[in-house]
Coordinates of C-alpha atoms and ligand atoms in Angstrom, one line a residue:
M2 CA 6.3 -7.6 28.2
K3 CA 7.4 -5.6 25.3
Y4 CA 7.0 -6.4 21.4
Y5 CA 8.6 -5.2 18.5
I6 CA 7.0 -5.6 14.4
I7 CA 9.1 -4.9 11.9
T8 CA 6.8 -4.2 8.6
Y9 CA 8.2 -4.6 4.7
G10 CA 5.7 -4.4 1.7
C11 CA 2.9 -2.2 1.5
Q12 CA 0.2 -0.2 3.3
M13 CA -2.3 -3.2 4.2
N14 CA 1.2 -4.9 6.0
E15 CA 1.6 -1.5 7.6
A16 CA -2.1 -2.0 8.0
D17 CA -1.5 -5.0 9.2
S18 CA 1.3 -4.4 11.5
G19 CA -0.7 -1.8 12.9
L20 CA -3.4 -4.5 14.0
M21 CA -1.1 -7.1 15.5
G22 CA 0.1 -3.8 17.5
D23 CA -3.6 -3.1 18.8
L24 CA -3.6 -6.7 19.6
L25 CA -1.0 -6.9 21.7
S26 CA -1.6 -4.6 23.5
A27 CA -5.3 -5.8 24.2
A28 CA -2.9 -9.0 25.4
G29 CA -1.2 -6.9 27.9
W30 CA 2.2 -6.1 25.6
E31 CA 4.1 -3.1 25.3
A32 CA 5.3 -2.1 22.3
C33 CA 9.2 -0.9 22.2
A34 CA 11.4 1.1 20.4
G35 CA 13.5 -1.4 18.6
V36 CA 14.7 -4.8 19.0
E37 CA 16.8 -4.3 21.7
G38 CA 15.0 -5.4 25.0
A39 CA 11.8 -6.5 22.9
D40 CA 10.7 -9.8 23.9
L41 CA 8.9 -10.9 20.8
I42 CA 10.1 -9.5 17.4
V43 CA 7.3 -9.8 14.3
L44 CA 8.9 -9.1 11.1
N45 CA 5.7 -8.4 8.9
T46 CA 7.0 -9.9 5.3
C47 CA 6.4 -9.0 1.3
S48 CA 6.8 -11.1 -1.4
V49 CA 5.9 -8.9 -4.1
R50 CA 9.4 -8.8 -6.2
E51 CA 12.8 -11.1 -4.5
K52 CA 14.2 -7.8 -3.2
P53 CA 11.8 -7.4 -0.1
E54 CA 12.1 -11.2 0.5
Q55 CA 15.9 -11.1 0.4
K56 CA 15.5 -8.0 2.9
V57 CA 13.9 -10.8 5.4
Y58 CA 16.3 -13.4 5.1
S59 CA 19.0 -10.7 5.8
R60 CA 17.7 -9.1 9.0
L61 CA 16.8 -13.1 10.3
G62 CA 20.1 -13.5 10.2
E63 CA 21.2 -10.6 12.4
L64 CA 18.5 -11.3 14.4
A65 CA 20.1 -15.0 14.6
K66 CA 23.2 -13.3 16.4
L67 CA 20.4 -11.3 19.1
R68 CA 18.4 -15.1 19.9
E69 CA 22.2 -16.4 21.0
A70 CA 22.7 -13.3 23.4
S71 CA 18.7 -13.7 24.8
P72 CA 17.5 -17.2 24.3
G73 CA 14.2 -15.8 25.0
V74 CA 13.1 -13.8 22.8
V75 CA 10.4 -14.8 20.6
I76 CA 10.7 -14.6 16.5
A77 CA 8.1 -14.5 14.2
V78 CA 7.5 -14.2 10.4
A79 CA 4.4 -12.9 9.7
G80 CA 3.0 -11.4 6.3
C81 CA 2.9 -12.3 2.5
M82 CA 6.4 -14.0 2.4
A83 CA 5.1 -16.2 5.4
Q84 CA 2.4 -17.5 3.9
R85 CA 4.3 -18.1 0.5
E86 CA 7.2 -19.9 2.1
G87 CA 5.8 -21.4 5.3
E88 CA 8.0 -24.5 6.5
E89 CA 10.6 -23.3 4.3
I90 CA 11.2 -20.0 6.6
R91 CA 11.8 -22.7 9.6
R92 CA 14.6 -24.5 7.7
R93 CA 16.5 -21.5 6.4
A94 CA 16.2 -20.4 9.8
P95 CA 15.5 -22.8 12.8
Y96 CA 15.2 -20.2 15.3
V97 CA 12.1 -18.7 13.9
N98 CA 9.3 -19.9 16.6
L99 CA 6.6 -18.4 14.5
V100 CA 4.9 -18.7 10.8
L101 CA 1.7 -16.8 10.3
G102 CA -0.1 -16.7 6.9
T103 CA -2.0 -13.8 5.8
R104 CA -5.0 -14.2 7.7
Q105 CA -3.7 -16.1 10.7
F106 CA -2.7 -12.7 12.4
H107 CA -5.2 -12.3 14.3
H108 CA -4.3 -15.5 16.4
L109 CA -0.2 -14.0 17.4
P110 CA -1.1 -13.2 20.8
E111 CA -2.0 -16.6 21.3
L112 CA 0.3 -18.5 19.5
V113 CA 2.7 -16.6 21.3
G114 CA 1.6 -18.1 24.5
R115 CA 2.0 -20.9 23.3
I116 CA 5.5 -21.0 22.1
R117 CA 6.3 -18.9 25.6
A118 CA 4.4 -21.9 26.9
G119 CA 7.0 -24.4 26.0
E120 CA 6.0 -25.4 22.3
R121 CA 9.3 -25.0 19.8
G122 CA 7.7 -24.1 16.5
I123 CA 4.4 -23.3 14.9
V124 CA 3.8 -22.6 11.4
Q125 CA 0.3 -21.3 10.9
L126 CA -0.9 -20.5 7.7
D127 CA -4.7 -20.6 6.0
S128 CA -4.7 -23.9 4.4
E129 CA -8.5 -23.3 3.0
E130 CA -10.3 -19.8 2.9
D131 CA -11.4 -18.6 5.9
P132 CA -12.8 -14.8 4.8
S133 CA -14.1 -14.9 8.6
A134 CA -10.6 -14.1 9.2
A135 CA -10.0 -11.5 6.8
R136 CA -13.6 -9.5 7.6
G137 CA -13.1 -9.0 10.9
R138 CA -11.4 -6.3 12.8
P139 CA -9.8 -6.3 16.4
R140 CA -11.6 -3.5 19.1
L141 CA -9.2 -0.6 19.0
G142 CA -9.3 -0.9 22.7
Q143 CA -8.0 2.3 24.1
R144 CA -5.4 3.4 21.7
T145 CA -6.0 7.1 20.8
A146 CA -6.1 7.7 16.6
A147 CA -3.6 9.0 14.3
L148 CA -4.5 12.5 12.6
R149 CA -4.5 9.9 8.9
E150 CA -5.8 6.6 9.8
F151 CA -5.3 3.5 7.6
V152 CA -8.8 1.4 7.0
P153 CA -8.3 -2.2 5.3
I154 CA -11.7 -2.2 3.7
I155 CA -11.2 -5.2 1.1
R156 CA -8.6 -8.0 1.4
G157 CA -7.4 -10.7 -0.9
C158 CA -7.0 -10.3 -5.1
T159 CA -9.1 -12.3 -7.3
N160 CA -7.1 -10.5 -10.7
F161 CA -4.5 -13.0 -11.3
C162 CA -2.2 -10.8 -13.2
S163 CA -0.1 -12.7 -14.7
Y164 CA 3.3 -11.3 -12.4
C165 CA 1.6 -11.2 -9.4
I166 CA 2.0 -13.3 -6.2
V167 CA -0.4 -11.2 -4.4
P168 CA -3.9 -13.4 -5.3
Y169 CA -1.6 -16.6 -4.0
V170 CA -0.5 -15.2 -0.5
R171 CA -3.4 -13.1 0.2
G172 CA -6.2 -15.4 -1.0
R173 CA -9.6 -14.1 -3.1
E174 CA -11.2 -11.1 -2.1
V175 CA -13.0 -10.6 1.1
S176 CA -15.2 -6.8 1.8
R177 CA -16.0 -6.1 5.2
P178 CA -19.5 -5.4 6.0
L179 CA -20.1 -1.4 5.2
R180 CA -21.6 -1.1 8.8
D181 CA -18.3 -2.5 10.8
I182 CA -16.2 0.5 8.0
V183 CA -18.8 3.1 9.2
C184 CA -18.5 2.3 12.2
E185 CA -14.6 2.1 12.7
V186 CA -14.2 5.5 10.8
R187 CA -16.8 7.3 13.0
E188 CA -14.7 5.8 16.1
L189 CA -11.7 6.9 14.8
A190 CA -13.1 10.0 13.8
D191 CA -14.5 10.7 17.8
R192 CA -10.7 9.7 18.3
G193 CA -8.5 12.3 17.1
A194 CA -8.6 11.0 12.9
R195 CA -9.3 13.6 10.3
E196 CA -8.2 11.6 7.5
V197 CA -8.5 8.6 6.8
T198 CA -7.3 6.2 3.6
L199 CA -9.3 3.0 2.5
L200 CA -6.8 0.3 1.7
G201 CA -7.4 -2.6 -0.6
Q202 CA -5.2 -4.7 -3.1
N203 CA -8.3 -3.8 -5.4
V204 CA -10.8 -1.5 -3.4
L205 CA -12.7 -0.7 -6.7
A206 CA -14.0 -4.6 -6.2
Y207 CA -14.9 -3.0 -2.5
G208 CA -18.9 -5.2 -2.4
R209 CA -18.6 -7.5 -5.3
D210 CA -18.4 -10.6 -2.6
L211 CA -21.1 -9.2 -0.4
A212 CA -25.4 -9.6 -0.6
G213 CA -26.7 -6.4 -1.3
G214 CA -25.3 -5.0 -4.3
L215 CA -23.1 -2.5 -2.3
S216 CA -19.9 -0.7 -4.8
F217 CA -17.3 0.9 -3.7
A218 CA -19.2 4.8 -4.6
D219 CA -21.8 3.5 -1.9
L220 CA -19.2 3.1 0.4
L221 CA -17.7 6.4 -0.2
R222 CA -20.6 8.1 0.1
E223 CA -21.9 6.3 3.3
L224 CA -18.4 7.6 4.7
D225 CA -18.6 11.2 3.5
G226 CA -20.2 13.6 5.6
T227 CA -18.4 11.7 9.3
E228 CA -18.6 14.0 11.8
E229 CA -15.4 15.6 12.0
L230 CA -13.3 13.8 9.3
W231 CA -12.1 15.9 6.6
R232 CA -10.7 14.0 4.1
I233 CA -11.0 10.6 2.6
R234 CA -8.5 8.6 0.2
F235 CA -8.5 5.0 -0.8
T236 CA -5.6 2.8 -2.8
T237 CA -5.3 1.4 -4.5
S238 CA -7.7 1.6 -8.3
H239 CA -7.6 -1.0 -10.8
P240 CA -8.2 1.1 -14.4
R241 CA -10.6 -1.4 -15.4
D242 CA -12.9 -0.9 -12.5
V243 CA -13.1 2.5 -13.0
T244 CA -16.9 3.0 -13.6
D245 CA -18.9 6.4 -14.0
E246 CA -20.1 6.1 -10.7
L247 CA -17.0 6.2 -9.1
V248 CA -16.1 9.6 -11.3
E249 CA -19.1 11.1 -9.6
A250 CA -18.5 10.1 -6.9
M251 CA -15.3 11.5 -6.8
A252 CA -16.2 14.8 -8.3
G253 CA -19.1 15.0 -5.9
L254 CA -18.7 13.8 -2.3
P255 CA -16.5 17.1 -0.4
T256 CA -14.3 14.9 1.9
V257 CA -13.0 12.6 -1.0
C258 CA -9.5 14.3 -2.5
E259 CA -8.6 14.8 -5.9
H260 CA -6.3 12.3 -5.9
I261 CA -6.1 8.0 -7.2
H262 CA -3.7 6.0 -7.4
L263 CA -4.1 4.1 -10.9
P264 CA -1.7 1.7 -11.6
L265 CA -1.0 1.3 -15.8
Q266 CA 1.8 -1.2 -15.1
A267 CA 2.9 -1.5 -18.9
G268 CA 2.4 1.3 -22.3
A269 CA 1.9 -1.5 -25.5
D270 CA -1.5 -3.2 -25.5
R271 CA 0.3 -6.5 -26.4
L272 CA 1.8 -6.6 -22.7
L273 CA -1.2 -5.4 -20.8
E274 CA -2.8 -8.4 -22.6
E275 CA -0.3 -10.7 -21.5
M276 CA -0.2 -9.3 -18.1
N277 CA -3.7 -10.1 -17.9
R278 CA -4.4 -6.1 -16.8
G279 CA -8.0 -6.4 -18.7
Y280 CA -7.6 -3.0 -20.2
T281 CA -6.1 -1.5 -23.1
T282 CA -4.2 1.9 -23.5
R283 CA -6.8 3.5 -25.4
D284 CA -8.9 2.4 -22.0
Y285 CA -6.9 3.7 -19.8
V286 CA -6.4 7.0 -22.0
D287 CA -10.4 7.7 -21.8
T288 CA -10.6 6.8 -18.2
V289 CA -8.3 9.2 -17.3
A290 CA -9.7 11.4 -19.9
R291 CA -12.9 10.7 -18.2
L292 CA -11.7 11.4 -14.3
R293 CA -9.9 14.8 -15.5
A294 CA -13.1 16.5 -17.4
A295 CA -14.9 15.8 -14.0
V296 CA -12.6 16.1 -10.9
G297 CA -11.0 19.7 -10.9
D298 CA -7.0 19.4 -9.9
L299 CA -6.9 15.6 -9.9
A300 CA -3.7 14.4 -9.2
I301 CA -3.1 10.8 -11.1
T302 CA -0.1 8.7 -9.8
T303 CA 0.9 4.9 -11.0
D304 CA 2.9 2.5 -10.8
M305 CA 5.1 1.0 -13.6
M306 CA 7.0 -1.6 -14.5
V307 CA 9.4 -3.0 -17.0
G308 CA 10.6 -6.0 -18.6
F309 CA 7.7 -8.1 -18.2
P310 CA 8.6 -11.3 -20.5
G311 CA 8.6 -10.9 -23.8
E312 CA 9.0 -7.0 -23.5
T313 CA 11.0 -5.7 -26.5
E314 CA 13.1 -2.3 -26.8
E315 CA 9.9 -0.8 -28.9
E316 CA 7.4 -1.8 -26.6
F317 CA 9.6 -0.1 -23.8
E318 CA 10.0 2.9 -25.4
E319 CA 5.9 2.9 -26.3
G320 CA 5.5 2.7 -22.7
L321 CA 7.8 5.7 -22.4
G322 CA 6.2 7.8 -25.2
L323 CA 3.0 7.2 -23.2
Y324 CA 3.8 8.4 -20.0
E325 CA 4.6 11.5 -21.0
R326 CA 1.4 11.9 -23.2
I327 CA -0.6 11.5 -19.8
G328 CA 1.4 13.0 -17.5
F329 CA 1.3 11.4 -13.9
D330 CA 2.3 13.1 -10.8
A331 CA 4.7 10.7 -9.5
A332 CA 4.9 6.7 -9.9
F333 CA 6.1 3.9 -8.5
M334 CA 8.3 2.6 -10.5
F335 CA 9.6 -1.7 -10.5
A336 CA 12.3 -3.7 -12.7
Y337 CA 10.0 -6.8 -12.9
S338 CA 11.2 -9.2 -10.8
P339 CA 9.8 -13.7 -11.6
R340 CA 8.2 -15.1 -8.7
P341 CA 7.5 -18.5 -8.7
G342 CA 4.4 -19.9 -8.9
T343 CA 2.8 -17.4 -11.7
A344 CA 2.6 -17.8 -15.0
A345 CA 5.1 -14.9 -16.3
A346 CA 7.8 -16.8 -14.2
A347 CA 7.5 -19.8 -16.1
R348 CA 7.9 -18.0 -19.5
E349 CA 11.2 -18.9 -21.7
D350 CA 11.4 -15.3 -23.0
Q351 CA 12.9 -13.6 -20.1
V352 CA 14.2 -9.9 -20.4
P353 CA 17.9 -10.5 -18.9
R354 CA 18.4 -8.8 -15.9
R355 CA 21.2 -6.3 -17.0
T356 CA 18.5 -4.7 -19.6
R357 CA 16.0 -4.5 -16.8
S358 CA 17.5 -2.4 -15.1
A359 CA 18.6 -0.6 -17.7
R360 CA 15.7 0.2 -18.9
L361 CA 14.5 1.0 -15.0
Q362 CA 17.0 3.6 -14.9
R363 CA 15.8 5.8 -18.0
L364 CA 12.2 5.0 -17.1
I365 CA 13.1 6.7 -13.6
A366 CA 15.0 9.5 -15.6
L367 CA 12.6 10.7 -17.2
Q368 CA 9.6 10.4 -14.8
N369 CA 11.5 12.0 -12.8
G370 CA 11.6 14.8 -15.1
L371 CA 7.9 14.8 -16.2
S372 CA 6.8 14.5 -12.0
V373 CA 9.1 17.7 -11.0
A374 CA 7.3 19.5 -14.3
R375 CA 3.9 19.1 -13.0
N376 CA 4.9 20.2 -9.6
E377 CA 6.2 23.4 -10.9
A378 CA 3.3 24.3 -12.8
E379 CA 1.7 24.2 -9.2
V380 CA 3.7 26.6 -7.7
G381 CA 2.0 29.9 -6.7
R382 CA -1.0 27.9 -6.1
E383 CA -3.0 27.7 -2.3
V384 CA -3.7 24.8 -1.4
E385 CA -5.5 23.5 1.8
V386 CA -2.8 21.7 4.4
L387 CA -3.1 19.4 6.6
V388 CA -0.9 19.8 8.9
E389 CA 1.0 16.5 10.3
G390 CA 3.4 17.9 12.6
P391 CA 7.7 19.3 12.3
A392 CA 9.0 18.4 9.5
E393 CA 11.8 16.0 9.7
R394 CA 14.6 18.6 9.0
G395 CA 14.7 22.3 9.4
E396 CA 13.9 24.6 13.1
G397 CA 10.7 25.9 12.5
L398 CA 9.5 24.4 9.6
L399 CA 6.0 21.9 9.4
A400 CA 5.2 19.3 7.1
G401 CA 1.9 18.4 6.0
R402 CA -0.2 16.9 2.7
A403 CA -2.3 18.6 0.2
R404 CA -5.1 17.3 -0.9
S405 CA -3.4 15.7 -4.1
N406 CA -1.5 14.3 -1.3
K407 CA 1.6 15.7 -2.3
L408 CA 4.0 16.7 0.6
V409 CA 4.5 20.6 1.8
I410 CA 6.7 22.0 4.0
F411 CA 6.1 25.3 5.2
P412 CA 7.4 27.7 8.4
G413 CA 4.9 27.9 10.9
G414 CA 4.3 26.9 14.9
A415 CA 4.0 23.7 16.3
E416 CA 0.5 25.0 17.5
L417 CA -0.6 24.5 13.6
A418 CA -0.1 20.7 14.2
G419 CA -3.3 18.6 13.2
S420 CA -4.8 21.7 11.5
L421 CA -6.1 23.0 8.0
V422 CA -4.0 25.7 6.8
S423 CA -3.8 27.1 3.5
V424 CA -0.5 27.5 1.9
K425 CA 0.8 29.1 -1.3
L426 CA 3.2 26.7 -3.0
T427 CA 7.1 28.2 -4.0
E428 CA 9.3 26.1 -4.6
A429 CA 8.5 22.3 -6.4
H430 CA 10.5 19.9 -6.1
L431 CA 10.7 16.0 -6.4
W432 CA 9.2 14.8 -3.6
G433 CA 6.8 17.9 -2.9
F434 CA 6.9 22.0 -2.5
H435 CA 8.3 24.8 0.2
G436 CA 5.5 27.0 0.6
E437 CA 4.7 29.5 3.3
I438 CA 1.0 30.2 5.1
A439 CA -1.1 32.1 2.5
V440 CA -2.6 35.5 4.0
S441 CA -5.6 35.9 3.0
Ligands
LIG518 N1 -3.3 -3.9 -6.3 C1 -2.1 -3.2 -7.4 C2 -0.5 -3.4 -6.8 C3 -0.3 -4.1 -6.0 S1 1.7 -4.8 -6.2 C4 -2.4 -3.6 -8.6 O1 -3.3 -3.9 -8.9 O2 -1.8 -2.4 -9.3 C5 2.1 -3.3 -6.0 C6 3.1 -2.7 -7.3 O3 4.1 -4.0 -7.4 C7 2.0 -3.6 -8.6 O4 1.1 -2.1 -9.1 C8 3.0 -3.6 -9.8 O5 3.3 -2.3 -10.5 C9 4.7 -4.2 -8.9 N2 4.8 -5.3 -8.9 C10 4.1 -6.7 -8.6 N3 4.3 -8.0 -9.0 C11 5.4 -7.7 -9.7 C12 6.7 -8.6 -9.3 N4 6.3 -9.5 -10.0 N5 7.4 -7.7 -10.4 C13 8.2 -6.2 -10.5 N6 7.4 -5.6 -9.7 C14 6.1 -6.0 -9.0
LIG519 FE1 -1.4 -8.2 -8.7 FE2 -3.0 -7.6 -10.3 FE3 -4.0 -8.1 -8.1 FE4 -2.6 -5.6 -8.0 S1 -4.5 -6.8 -9.3 S2 -2.5 -7.2 -6.4 S3 -0.7 -6.4 -9.4 S4 -2.9 -9.2 -9.0
LIG520 FE1 3.5 -7.0 -0.6 FE2 2.1 -8.5 0.5 FE3 1.7 -6.2 0.2 S1 3.4 -9.3 -1.6 S2 2.9 -5.4 -1.9 S3 2.8 -7.1 1.3 S4 -0.1 -7.3 -0.5

């Protein structure tokens, strides 16, 4: 039996898709290279904006044809949009067999079995809090580890930013026990992983819901020094939760990379307050200063949103000025998208769609210039690159990432894959650098 998983959304969804794959493999399934020939197709979905939801419905439209040709194929919709829409998905796309909430994915093999045994349609959502489901992780089974692995450490979000659907579809924050994470990371390193990225909607909230007063910095300290593990990353960090303890851990722990993804969202205090972000622009600037003072060569990336309800032209421009002053290494930039059920979506002062997209274009133009300028300042430096393998394009070129998480492409032999190489940066681009192996 073969399965194929299509993933939308964030790295947490990517990680969940990996877990579903592990579970299916353990149940005797094999991965398939595409929808053709698959006996099970899973769409792991995202609800954060309107667009990823539309993509899912258009993909489902295509799958309807495939289903006509091969009636036995099981179609499952999992993840955030499944949780948000529930039965609605089967109303709009009746050929979907299985709708699975965000904390239900561990039931996938069993539920697929029930469908294959003759049940027509199952919708299994998170009706009540089920923390055990969120805390657990299936065993790694026989699989080998990738060079870079992603490890969820906390699921859900209790922040309720006024624009955001995530707390509604992912539930409240649930941390995994420290021991489980430490064991898993050790196991991954034993099997060949050299870098792990700790994942959560807000990793800095790690431990708050656990007994024993653990913090995220405690977890970093526990993981630093894991044998054969060279690099630790984490995402996403909420600016409000950057404690001095965290800054110290980042500065002092050798395996923790010099990069933080710190979503700012908006550059005007009134907007930040109405977004319920819990910090002012001043707080954010102070946090950046504390981090930069303690952690040398720190790369800071962010998320920015334009067109939040009520955003004036002045507030938008205030944001542009702030982004210019802070100088982010890179940013994910979004136009606000109203999400049904959130506080901001109910407001009457929505910014017209055209204004939102015009502002987004201006923001992207500005930030792209700033990102290139930041990269240009690094040309000439030597950086440590973890080599992933051959570059996607270009004969004899390798691709890897610097500790800043920036992509570096350079000429070299395939035998260097999986090793750390010192690379001199020769050319800056928006996407990263070209370089050459440093001769020391
Ligand atoms: N937990 C992370 C982000 C999760 S969602 C954090 O707190 O920052 C990823 C990004 O999507 C957010 O940072 C935000 O910039 C964007 N986003 C969330 N809701 C959105 C919405 N309704 N419209 C547009 N962008 C949104
Ligand atoms: Fe959404 Fe805010 Fe939670 Fe991030 S912190 S997931 S933006 S509610
Ligand atoms: Fe999307 Fe869910 Fe992630 S809404 S961004 S897939 S947590």
